[in-house]
């Protein structure tokens, strides 16, 4: 029987303290199983995978759906982007992504190679940032993916700070799982344990490490530690250790053997053997990586304090109201336990029990039991009177959800909108002077807009295009969209607005109103209304519209009946986009 990997929840009841909250443990088990299978599973499949009763699975998934953490699609449970707020709480408390991501991205652009940041998670590592290159031979792990230390260059560096307890845990895992089946993010291999201790010794002596095709053939990487000076717990430097008393004692000084701070994270440049050998990585890329790490360490030294006052979130009142509304189908102790994770954030990396209770609005006794449960499961670590999240929180749905493009985030909301209005709904992005459809929910009508994903249309004559054009800076207008035509917009129907001055006035009105309605300008009889979709910073990144034949609704009815539904849908899409995009760039799809 294979051991539980570092990310796994201990078996229900296995050594759990008497105060542990069993429903919270069961709910986390369901989230882990959904994560392991890529984010979606039938309810019967969850019943078999978890060993829980079907009624328990139904109540847990109903509760998670009420929280927005998953969707119930028929008989299937599907992880929803809002679940990423759990991992976001860890990443925000850690502060490393906000301080270091831009430096990693700049290095990736400079070298034209992938660059990653990783933290230690007991005898594994987890990625907290990926700046990837798009090419035929490329490899990218997802944020939150767990890899064994012995198969990665960052792992060799984290192990240089291990004590006896950490090495004992690693050797026990090596004996129990010789091929590494407990790490599904990488293919099993039986030879990677060999030589690991020698690789760690070399990494300690050199201050950097190489991965020469340990993860899989063709993949090479060079890694350098990013060290944080000052307080021992700053920037998550303790996350490489786990709960060993020996490690905590050695960590208290906050100083490594080389006289520098402990490892906060590890930066790596990743390539393929078709581009670099291990030797050329060392000779060509290592100097640039070291220079960037120096900049990163300076950023950590100069980072201001992130302390913020605690403000009650009102989540406790929300869970109570949900319990009253749904009755026994809502597992209140599960919902409240997960809200404890979200009480941590930037400026709230370390919280006392009293502060957790204050941030969540929970009673101290309730918060205490949740923290005890989360500590037992390895999602929280205690240091004296304060608690911190661990990298294991990233294992709760973050890896599959971190790959979701905007088109997939929007898809279920488009389908719901189309079902309510009985008209087609679409999502598009701006591609030069054109719009490109990236998601669509069509309605079954004899007469409907016949458009497929990937279709491109001139932006100036579409409602989708106009709400995106209205957000662009400067006075420029789109150029020709039909071959053989002269400069400027061309008429597609007798109603198409082509006069530059008039088109500018139209865009000004769209910008002011927050929506665009286009009536018969792209095609006779086609009427549509669109609303912009904005990312966290407020920039318009896409647009969502409803299109129909003009016989379906008048223009006034579109504004009165369709526009409110459209805005409600966009608000839901943006809410999930903002969660998903807090620590990563969301592609359009």
GROMACS .gro file of N, CA and C in nm, residues 225-331:
model
  321
  225UNK      N    1   1.881   2.961  -0.470
  225UNK     CA    2   1.792   2.998  -0.360
  225UNK      C    3   1.778   3.148  -0.345
  226UNK      N    4   1.658   3.190  -0.310
  226UNK     CA    5   1.630   3.330  -0.276
  226UNK      C    6   1.617   3.335  -0.125
  227UNK      N    7   1.708   3.406  -0.060
  227UNK     CA    8   1.713   3.404   0.086
  227UNK      C    9   1.654   3.531   0.144
  228UNK      N   10   1.585   3.514   0.256
  228UNK     CA   11   1.525   3.627   0.326
  228UNK      C   12   1.597   3.648   0.457
  229UNK      N   13   1.652   3.764   0.478
  229UNK     CA   14   1.717   3.796   0.604
  229UNK      C   15   1.614   3.850   0.701
  230UNK      N   16   1.653   3.866   0.826
  230UNK     CA   17   1.562   3.925   0.925
  230UNK      C   18   1.485   3.818   1.000
  231UNK      N   19   1.357   3.846   1.025
  231UNK     CA   20   1.275   3.756   1.108
  231UNK      C   21   1.268   3.618   1.049
  232UNK      N   22   1.273   3.517   1.134
  232UNK     CA   23   1.280   3.379   1.088
  232UNK      C   24   1.158   3.337   1.008
  233UNK      N   25   1.043   3.396   1.035
  233UNK     CA   26   0.922   3.355   0.964
  233UNK      C   27   0.889   3.446   0.847
  234UNK      N   28   0.974   3.545   0.819
  234UNK     CA   29   0.943   3.639   0.711
  234UNK      C   30   0.938   3.568   0.576
  235UNK      N   31   0.839   3.604   0.497
  235UNK     CA   32   0.826   3.555   0.360
  235UNK      C   33   0.820   3.403   0.354
  236UNK      N   34   0.765   3.339   0.459
  236UNK     CA   35   0.743   3.196   0.453
  236UNK      C   36   0.869   3.114   0.456
  237UNK      N   37   0.979   3.167   0.512
  237UNK     CA   38   1.103   3.093   0.513
  237UNK      C   39   1.092   2.962   0.588
  238UNK      N   40   0.996   2.950   0.679
  238UNK     CA   41   0.981   2.828   0.757
  238UNK      C   42   0.916   2.716   0.680
  239UNK      N   43   0.860   2.744   0.561
  239UNK     CA   44   0.780   2.643   0.493
  239UNK      C   45   0.861   2.526   0.442
  240UNK      N   46   0.990   2.535   0.441
  240UNK     CA   47   1.071   2.424   0.395
  240UNK      C   48   1.085   2.316   0.500
  241UNK      N   49   1.027   2.337   0.618
  241UNK     CA   50   1.064   2.253   0.730
  241UNK      C   51   0.957   2.159   0.780
  242UNK      N   52   0.832   2.199   0.786
  242UNK     CA   53   0.736   2.114   0.851
  242UNK      C   54   0.735   2.143   0.999
  243UNK      N   55   0.705   2.042   1.080
  243UNK     CA   56   0.682   2.068   1.221
  243UNK      C   57   0.790   2.007   1.309
  244UNK      N   58   0.909   1.994   1.260
  244UNK     CA   59   1.018   1.937   1.339
  244UNK      C   60   1.066   2.034   1.444
  245UNK      N   61   1.077   1.989   1.570
  245UNK     CA   62   1.128   2.076   1.674
  245UNK      C   63   1.271   2.117   1.649
  246UNK      N   64   1.353   2.025   1.597
  246UNK     CA   65   1.492   2.058   1.570
  246UNK      C   66   1.503   2.168   1.466
  247UNK      N   67   1.420   2.159   1.362
  247UNK     CA   68   1.426   2.259   1.256
  247UNK      C   69   1.382   2.395   1.307
  248UNK      N   70   1.278   2.396   1.392
  248UNK     CA   71   1.232   2.523   1.445
  248UNK      C   72   1.338   2.587   1.533
  249UNK      N   73   1.412   2.506   1.605
  249UNK     CA   74   1.517   2.561   1.689
  249UNK      C   75   1.627   2.623   1.605
  250UNK      N   76   1.668   2.553   1.500
  250UNK     CA   77   1.774   2.607   1.414
  250UNK      C   78   1.725   2.728   1.337
  251UNK      N   79   1.595   2.734   1.312
  251UNK     CA   80   1.538   2.843   1.234
  251UNK      C   81   1.532   2.972   1.314
  252UNK      N   82   1.533   2.961   1.445
  252UNK     CA   83   1.510   3.078   1.527
  252UNK      C   84   1.613   3.187   1.502
  253UNK      N   85   1.736   3.148   1.469
  253UNK     CA   86   1.837   3.249   1.444
  253UNK      C   87   1.815   3.321   1.312
  254UNK      N   88   1.748   3.255   1.216
  254UNK     CA   89   1.722   3.316   1.086
  254UNK      C   90   1.846   3.329   1.002
  255UNK      N   91   1.957   3.258   1.037
  255UNK     CA   92   2.083   3.270   0.966
  255UNK      C   93   2.127   3.133   0.917
  256UNK      N   94   2.169   3.124   0.791
  256UNK     CA   95   2.220   3.000   0.734
  256UNK      C   96   2.366   2.986   0.769
  257UNK      N   97   2.424   2.869   0.734
  257UNK     CA   98   2.565   2.845   0.759
  257UNK      C   99   2.653   2.943   0.686
  258UNK      N  100   2.607   2.997   0.575
  258UNK     CA  101   2.686   3.091   0.497
  258UNK      C  102   2.671   3.234   0.550
  259UNK      N  103   2.597   3.251   0.659
  259UNK     CA  104   2.582   3.384   0.715
  259UNK      C  105   2.470   3.465   0.653
  260UNK      N  106   2.389   3.405   0.566
  260UNK     CA  107   2.279   3.474   0.505
  260UNK      C  108   2.148   3.421   0.560
  261UNK      N  109   2.037   3.481   0.519
  261UNK     CA  110   1.907   3.437   0.567
  261UNK      C  111   1.871   3.299   0.515
  262UNK      N  112   1.765   3.245   0.571
  262UNK     CA  113   1.718   3.114   0.528
  262UNK      C  114   1.652   3.125   0.391
  263UNK      N  115   1.630   3.010   0.326
  263UNK     CA  116   1.571   3.008   0.193
  263UNK      C  117   1.422   3.042   0.203
  264UNK      N  118   1.383   3.147   0.136
  264UNK     CA  119   1.241   3.184   0.129
  264UNK      C  120   1.174   3.111   0.014
  265UNK      N  121   1.241   3.103  -0.099
  265UNK     CA  122   1.192   3.028  -0.215
  265UNK      C  123   1.312   3.000  -0.305
  266UNK      N  124   1.290   2.928  -0.411
  266UNK     CA  125   1.397   2.895  -0.507
  266UNK      C  126   1.351   2.939  -0.645
  267UNK      N  127   1.439   3.011  -0.716
  267UNK     CA  128   1.413   3.053  -0.853
  267UNK      C  129   1.484   2.958  -0.949
  268UNK      N  130   1.417   2.918  -1.056
  268UNK     CA  131   1.473   2.823  -1.151
  268UNK      C  132   1.452   2.870  -1.294
  269UNK      N  133   1.550   2.841  -1.379
  269UNK     CA  134   1.534   2.856  -1.523
  269UNK      C  135   1.521   2.716  -1.580
  270UNK      N  136   1.416   2.692  -1.656
  270UNK     CA  137   1.384   2.560  -1.707
  270UNK      C  138   1.393   2.561  -1.859
  271UNK      N  139   1.458   2.460  -1.915
  271UNK     CA  140   1.473   2.454  -2.060
  271UNK      C  141   1.462   2.310  -2.107
  272UNK      N  142   1.484   2.289  -2.236
  272UNK     CA  143   1.480   2.157  -2.297
  272UNK      C  144   1.617   2.129  -2.357
  273UNK      N  145   1.654   2.002  -2.363
  273UNK     CA  146   1.786   1.965  -2.414
  273UNK      C  147   1.804   2.003  -2.561
  274UNK      N  148   1.696   2.030  -2.632
  274UNK     CA  149   1.710   2.078  -2.769
  274UNK      C  150   1.762   2.222  -2.773
  275UNK      N  151   1.754   2.292  -2.658
  275UNK     CA  152   1.800   2.431  -2.651
  275UNK      C  153   1.924   2.445  -2.563
  276UNK      N  154   1.929   2.369  -2.455
  276UNK     CA  155   2.041   2.380  -2.362
  276UNK      C  156   2.076   2.243  -2.305
  277UNK      N  157   2.205   2.221  -2.282
  277UNK     CA  158   2.250   2.109  -2.201
  277UNK      C  159   2.263   2.157  -2.058
  278UNK      N  160   2.285   2.063  -1.967
  278UNK     CA  161   2.308   2.103  -1.829
  278UNK      C  162   2.430   2.193  -1.819
  279UNK      N  163   2.535   2.165  -1.896
  279UNK     CA  164   2.657   2.248  -1.894
  279UNK      C  165   2.628   2.389  -1.944
  280UNK      N  166   2.551   2.401  -2.052
  280UNK     CA  167   2.525   2.536  -2.104
  280UNK      C  168   2.431   2.613  -2.014
  281UNK      N  169   2.343   2.544  -1.943
  281UNK     CA  170   2.262   2.612  -1.843
  281UNK      C  171   2.352   2.677  -1.738
  282UNK      N  172   2.450   2.599  -1.691
  282UNK     CA  173   2.541   2.650  -1.589
  282UNK      C  174   2.627   2.765  -1.642
  283UNK      N  175   2.675   2.750  -1.762
  283UNK     CA  176   2.768   2.851  -1.815
  283UNK      C  177   2.698   2.976  -1.868
  284UNK      N  178   2.582   2.959  -1.932
  284UNK     CA  179   2.518   3.070  -2.001
  284UNK      C  180   2.408   3.135  -1.916
  285UNK      N  181   2.323   3.054  -1.853
  285UNK     CA  182   2.206   3.109  -1.786
  285UNK      C  183   2.224   3.132  -1.637
  286UNK      N  184   2.310   3.053  -1.572
  286UNK     CA  185   2.327   3.068  -1.427
  286UNK      C  186   2.371   3.209  -1.386
  287UNK      N  187   2.465   3.272  -1.456
  287UNK     CA  188   2.503   3.409  -1.415
  287UNK      C  189   2.385   3.507  -1.417
  288UNK      N  190   2.300   3.497  -1.520
  288UNK     CA  191   2.184   3.587  -1.525
  288UNK      C  192   2.083   3.553  -1.415
  289UNK      N  193   2.067   3.424  -1.387
  289UNK     CA  194   1.976   3.384  -1.279
  289UNK      C  195   2.027   3.437  -1.146
  290UNK      N  196   2.157   3.425  -1.122
  290UNK     CA  197   2.213   3.476  -0.996
  290UNK      C  198   2.194   3.626  -0.983
  291UNK      N  199   2.211   3.697  -1.092
  291UNK     CA  200   2.193   3.842  -1.087
  291UNK      C  201   2.048   3.877  -1.052
  292UNK      N  202   1.954   3.805  -1.112
  292UNK     CA  203   1.813   3.831  -1.082
  292UNK      C  204   1.781   3.795  -0.938
  293UNK      N  205   1.836   3.685  -0.887
  293UNK     CA  206   1.813   3.648  -0.747
  293UNK      C  207   1.865   3.757  -0.654
  294UNK      N  208   1.977   3.818  -0.691
  294UNK     CA  209   2.026   3.930  -0.611
  294UNK      C  210   1.926   4.043  -0.605
  295UNK      N  211   1.862   4.073  -0.718
  295UNK     CA  212   1.758   4.176  -0.720
  295UNK      C  213   1.639   4.133  -0.635
  296UNK      N  214   1.602   4.005  -0.644
  296UNK     CA  215   1.491   3.955  -0.564
  296UNK      C  216   1.520   3.967  -0.415
  297UNK      N  217   1.640   3.932  -0.375
  297UNK     CA  218   1.674   3.940  -0.232
  297UNK      C  219   1.673   4.085  -0.184
  298UNK      N  220   1.715   4.176  -0.268
  298UNK     CA  221   1.709   4.317  -0.231
  298UNK      C  222   1.563   4.361  -0.215
  299UNK      N  223   1.476   4.309  -0.303
  299UNK     CA  224   1.333   4.342  -0.291
  299UNK      C  225   1.276   4.292  -0.160
  300UNK      N  226   1.321   4.175  -0.115
  300UNK     CA  227   1.273   4.122   0.013
  300UNK      C  228   1.325   4.207   0.128
  301UNK      N  229   1.451   4.248   0.120
  301UNK     CA  230   1.508   4.328   0.229
  301UNK      C  231   1.438   4.462   0.241
  302UNK      N  232   1.400   4.520   0.128
  302UNK     CA  233   1.344   4.655   0.128
  302UNK      C  234   1.192   4.657   0.136
  303UNK      N  235   1.129   4.539   0.141
  303UNK     CA  236   0.983   4.534   0.143
  303UNK      C  237   0.930   4.597   0.271
  304UNK      N  238   0.834   4.688   0.262
  304UNK     CA  239   0.777   4.748   0.383
  304UNK      C  240   0.689   4.649   0.457
  305UNK      N  241   0.663   4.679   0.580
  305UNK     CA  242   0.572   4.596   0.659
  305UNK      C  243   0.435   4.594   0.595
  306UNK      N  244   0.369   4.478   0.604
  306UNK     CA  245   0.237   4.465   0.542
  306UNK      C  246   0.126   4.456   0.646
  307UNK      N  247   0.154   4.499   0.768
  307UNK     CA  248   0.054   4.487   0.874
  307UNK      C  249  -0.070   4.569   0.840
  308UNK      N  250  -0.186   4.510   0.860
  308UNK     CA  251  -0.313   4.577   0.833
  308UNK      C  252  -0.409   4.552   0.948
  309UNK      N  253  -0.498   4.644   0.976
  309UNK     CA  254  -0.598   4.620   1.081
  309UNK      C  255  -0.695   4.511   1.039
  310UNK      N  256  -0.739   4.435   1.136
  310UNK     CA  257  -0.834   4.329   1.109
  310UNK      C  258  -0.976   4.386   1.101
  311UNK      N  259  -1.047   4.348   0.999
  311UNK     CA  260  -1.186   4.389   0.981
  311UNK      C  261  -1.273   4.265   0.970
  312UNK      N  262  -1.374   4.250   1.054
  312UNK     CA  263  -1.460   4.131   1.044
  312UNK      C  264  -1.520   4.118   0.904
  313UNK      N  265  -1.519   3.995   0.851
  313UNK     CA  266  -1.562   3.972   0.713
  313UNK      C  267  -1.711   3.947   0.700
  314UNK      N  268  -1.774   3.912   0.808
  314UNK     CA  269  -1.916   3.880   0.799
  314UNK      C  270  -1.944   3.739   0.751
  315UNK      N  271  -1.837   3.657   0.735
  315UNK     CA  272  -1.857   3.522   0.684
  315UNK      C  273  -1.935   3.435   0.781
  316UNK      N  274  -1.913   3.456   0.910
  316UNK     CA  275  -1.986   3.376   1.008
  316UNK      C  276  -2.136   3.399   0.997
  317UNK      N  277  -2.175   3.526   0.979
  317UNK     CA  278  -2.318   3.555   0.964
  317UNK      C  279  -2.372   3.494   0.836
  318UNK      N  280  -2.291   3.495   0.729
  318UNK     CA  281  -2.335   3.436   0.602
  318UNK      C  282  -2.356   3.286   0.617
  319UNK      N  283  -2.264   3.217   0.685
  319UNK     CA  284  -2.280   3.072   0.700
  319UNK      C  285  -2.403   3.041   0.785
  320UNK      N  286  -2.429   3.124   0.886
  320UNK     CA  287  -2.548   3.103   0.967
  320UNK      C  288  -2.675   3.121   0.887
  321UNK      N  289  -2.678   3.224   0.802
  321UNK     CA  290  -2.796   3.247   0.719
  321UNK      C  291  -2.815   3.134   0.618
  322UNK      N  292  -2.704   3.083   0.563
  322UNK     CA  293  -2.713   2.972   0.468
  322UNK      C  294  -2.765   2.847   0.536
  323UNK      N  295  -2.725   2.825   0.661
  323UNK     CA  296  -2.774   2.709   0.735
  323UNK      C  297  -2.924   2.720   0.757
  324UNK      N  298  -2.970   2.840   0.789
  324UNK     CA  299  -3.113   2.858   0.810
  324UNK      C  300  -3.192   2.834   0.682
  325UNK      N  301  -3.136   2.875   0.570
  325UNK     CA  302  -3.207   2.863   0.443
  325UNK      C  303  -3.207   2.719   0.391
  326UNK      N  304  -3.091   2.651   0.399
  326UNK     CA  305  -3.079   2.518   0.339
  326UNK      C  306  -3.099   2.404   0.438
  327UNK      N  307  -3.100   2.433   0.568
  327UNK     CA  308  -3.121   2.327   0.665
  327UNK      C  309  -3.007   2.229   0.669
  328UNK      N  310  -3.038   2.102   0.683
  328UNK     CA  311  -2.935   2.000   0.701
  328UNK      C  312  -2.850   1.979   0.576
  329UNK      N  313  -2.892   2.030   0.461
  329UNK     CA  314  -2.810   2.016   0.340
  329UNK      C  315  -2.686   2.106   0.344
  330UNK      N  316  -2.684   2.203   0.434
  330UNK     CA  317  -2.569   2.293   0.447
  330UNK      C  318  -2.489   2.253   0.570
  331UNK      N  319  -2.362   2.214   0.548
  331UNK     CA  320  -2.275   2.170   0.657
  331UNK      C  321  -2.201   2.294   0.709
   0.00000   0.00000   0.00000
